[in-house]
Amino acid sequence: MNKGKILSKLPSVDKVLSNYKIEDLLNNYPRQLVLESIREIIELKRKEIINLDEDSLSLFDIKEETLVDDIINSTKNKFQLSIKRVINGTGIVIHTNLGRSKLSPKVKEELIQIGFGYSNLEYNLSKGKRGSRYDHLVDIIKRLTGAEDVLIVNNNAAAVLLVLNTMAKDGEVVVSRGELVEVGGSFRISSIMEIGSGRLVEVGSTNKTHIQDYKDAISENTKAIMKVHTSNYRILGFTESVEIDELKRQEEFKDIPIIEDLGSGVFIDLSKYGLSYEPTVIDSIKKGADVVTFSGDKMLGGPQAGIIVGKKKYIEKMKKNQLTRALRVDKMTIAALEATLRIYLDEEDAIKSIPTLRMITYSIEELEIKATILLSKIIDLNIDAEVEKEKGISQVGGGSMPLERLDTYVITIKPNKFSVSYLEKKLRNSESHIIGRINEDKYILDVRTIEKDEFDFIIKELKDIFN
Ligand SMILES: *Cc1c(COP(=O)(O)O)cnc(C)c1O
């Protein structure tokens, strides 16, 4: 058979449209998407035929059924969201690429109520007139941090920008060279300063900054001293830095506000749970910081947000800054944040029901039990692979607690008949989108970041791949 003859057997768009499966498809998906898919798949087949060599030509046959199935898949793909839920098997709890913190199931109801309804977002119910969207968070954040006032913006980068733009415009901000942090996505304090249009005055050296260094840098142009919590790295060994309370004690600085970028804001002293001490927001305020900024979706375990707390006179000034309007948060953020913060009123409950805190504080015994359950489920599948439970290390992630080594248990899978990278790719692209990692020739799933109710999805996908 020659190519012309085969090509002439390709069905027309009209012919495909009359197929009963396509008619069914049209009942459920927009006509335009179906038509696009029909044309695409026919064109794909046409190109395939044109590129065939003589030998394969004689064997080639056009099956309408497969053509129709391809069209159905293509239409469904077009209709799917690009953003999808995934299973995090990496053991990195605050994984920025995977959406940082998972919200607590306890905030679900509030999120639905506010997202799907009208709300008093900017309406004062008792007075019957306009209110402020930030008021909803003032009382709870005051209670949790001891601060005088609160402002919420889109993320912590925006918070730092707003603070510097409000407090240091056309002036100087003094920062220690040991704290000139760059966090992921190349957020640098120095670049934010440039946009915020203040001038950065660096003091001290990378490993040591003394109180005298700050004193030497102060001039009539100094608008603030900024402290940055080096959340994603540590300078170890021969080091010295100046704490906020020491800065506050200096007579020379009494009129200079101290700003602190905490990065990952925590409300609970996690050293009680066997982790290393991470400065809490309360401690910063107690030490005398005038303004503190931190993220909502790092160790706090809430939605993406930048939280600014501190002295009322500075926060008031920020509220009047035009930038605030551009950086303002949506009702969904306010609802999710307020509902997450409410959980903190009961610390024990916060550790249990805020996923980020729960996953960071799992005991090794709990993790071993989880790993044993997953292991036995996989072994029951009888797949052609070496499957084992091993000790491993997980990370907090999100540039938080860089030195913390969280002991964990992982499941390792080494396929016998195909490569481990093939397994990784198949699981990643499966319906459940399972994200694990490869170490040498083994596929690794860390049970710390996998929920028990996700085990059966992993089992289903493994079964499909190995069959
Ligand atoms: C993460 C981090 C930021 C940026 O916070 P986002 O919420 O990601 O914008 C800023 N400063 C420090 C010290 C951080 O750790």
mmCIF file with all atom_site columns, C-alpha atoms and ligand atoms in Angstrom, residues 100 155-158 160 181 183 187 228-229 231 261-264 295 297-298 305 398-399, ligand 1:
data_model
loop_
_atom_site.group_PDB
_atom_site.id
_atom_site.type_symbol
_atom_site.label_atom_id
_atom_site.label_alt_id
_atom_site.label_comp_id
_atom_site.label_asym_id
_atom_site.label_entity_id
_atom_site.label_seq_id
_atom_site.pdbx_PDB_ins_code
_atom_site.Cartn_x
_atom_site.Cartn_y
_atom_site.Cartn_z
_atom_site.occupancy
_atom_site.B_iso_or_equiv
_atom_site.pdbx_formal_charge
_atom_site.auth_seq_id
_atom_site.auth_comp_id
_atom_site.auth_asym_id
_atom_site.auth_atom_id
_atom_site.pdbx_PDB_model_num
ATOM   1  C CA . ARG A 1 100 ? 5.782  24.849 51.730 1.00 0.00 ? 100 ARG A CA 1
ATOM   2  C CA . ASN A 1 155 ? 4.948  37.242 51.925 1.00 0.00 ? 155 ASN A CA 1
ATOM   3  C CA . ASN A 1 156 ? 7.937  37.981 54.120 1.00 0.00 ? 156 ASN A CA 1
ATOM   4  C CA . ALA A 1 157 ? 9.900  39.478 51.220 1.00 0.00 ? 157 ALA A CA 1
ATOM   5  C CA . ALA A 1 158 ? 7.070  41.987 50.810 1.00 0.00 ? 158 ALA A CA 1
ATOM   6  C CA . VAL A 1 160 ? 10.775 43.468 54.570 1.00 0.00 ? 160 VAL A CA 1
ATOM   7  C CA . VAL A 1 181 ? 21.298 36.763 53.904 1.00 0.00 ? 181 VAL A CA 1
ATOM   8  C CA . VAL A 1 183 ? 17.307 33.153 50.695 1.00 0.00 ? 183 VAL A CA 1
ATOM   9  C CA . PHE A 1 187 ? 15.913 37.311 47.742 1.00 0.00 ? 187 PHE A CA 1
ATOM   10 C CA . VAL A 1 228 ? 18.398 39.327 60.117 1.00 0.00 ? 228 VAL A CA 1
ATOM   11 C CA . HIS A 1 229 ? 17.975 35.852 61.511 1.00 0.00 ? 229 HIS A CA 1
ATOM   12 C CA . SER A 1 231 ? 17.718 31.087 59.121 1.00 0.00 ? 231 SER A CA 1
ATOM   13 C CA . ASP A 1 261 ? 13.677 39.831 59.946 1.00 0.00 ? 261 ASP A CA 1
ATOM   14 C CA . LEU A 1 262 ? 13.081 36.497 61.649 1.00 0.00 ? 262 LEU A CA 1
ATOM   15 C CA . GLY A 1 263 ? 12.475 34.578 58.422 1.00 0.00 ? 263 GLY A CA 1
ATOM   16 C CA . SER A 1 264 ? 10.659 31.582 59.778 1.00 0.00 ? 264 SER A CA 1
ATOM   17 C CA . SER A 1 295 ? 6.664  34.203 56.973 1.00 0.00 ? 295 SER A CA 1
ATOM   18 C CA . ASP A 1 297 ? 4.053  29.419 55.545 1.00 0.00 ? 297 ASP A CA 1
ATOM   19 C CA . LYS A 1 298 ? 7.359  28.357 57.038 1.00 0.00 ? 298 LYS A CA 1
ATOM   20 C CA . ALA A 1 305 ? 1.903  35.604 54.082 1.00 0.00 ? 305 ALA A CA 1
ATOM   21 C CA . GLY A 1 398 ? 12.286 26.239 53.738 1.00 0.00 ? 398 GLY A CA 1
ATOM   22 C CA . GLY A 1 399 ? 15.625 27.608 54.835 1.00 0.00 ? 399 GLY A CA 1
HETATM 23 C C1 . LIG B 2 .   ? 12.377 32.923 53.923 1.00 0.00 ? 1   LIG B C1 1
HETATM 24 C C2 . LIG B 2 .   ? 12.973 34.212 54.326 1.00 0.00 ? 1   LIG B C2 1
HETATM 25 C C3 . LIG B 2 .   ? 12.552 35.404 53.718 1.00 0.00 ? 1   LIG B C3 1
HETATM 26 C C4 . LIG B 2 .   ? 11.520 35.417 52.614 1.00 0.00 ? 1   LIG B C4 1
HETATM 27 O O1 . LIG B 2 .   ? 10.270 35.039 53.065 1.00 0.00 ? 1   LIG B O1 1
HETATM 28 P P1 . LIG B 2 .   ? 9.088  34.693 52.021 1.00 0.00 ? 1   LIG B P1 1
HETATM 29 O O2 . LIG B 2 .   ? 7.900  34.463 52.884 1.00 0.00 ? 1   LIG B O2 1
HETATM 30 O O3 . LIG B 2 .   ? 9.537  33.495 51.262 1.00 0.00 ? 1   LIG B O3 1
HETATM 31 O O4 . LIG B 2 .   ? 8.934  35.874 51.137 1.00 0.00 ? 1   LIG B O4 1
HETATM 32 C C5 . LIG B 2 .   ? 13.123 36.577 54.138 1.00 0.00 ? 1   LIG B C5 1
HETATM 33 N N1 . LIG B 2 .   ? 14.074 36.607 55.114 1.00 0.00 ? 1   LIG B N1 1
HETATM 34 C C6 . LIG B 2 .   ? 14.504 35.463 55.724 1.00 0.00 ? 1   LIG B C6 1
HETATM 35 C C7 . LIG B 2 .   ? 15.555 35.556 56.784 1.00 0.00 ? 1   LIG B C7 1
HETATM 36 C C8 . LIG B 2 .   ? 13.960 34.230 55.352 1.00 0.00 ? 1   LIG B C8 1
HETATM 37 O O5 . LIG B 2 .   ? 14.383 33.107 55.942 1.00 0.00 ? 1   LIG B O5 1
#
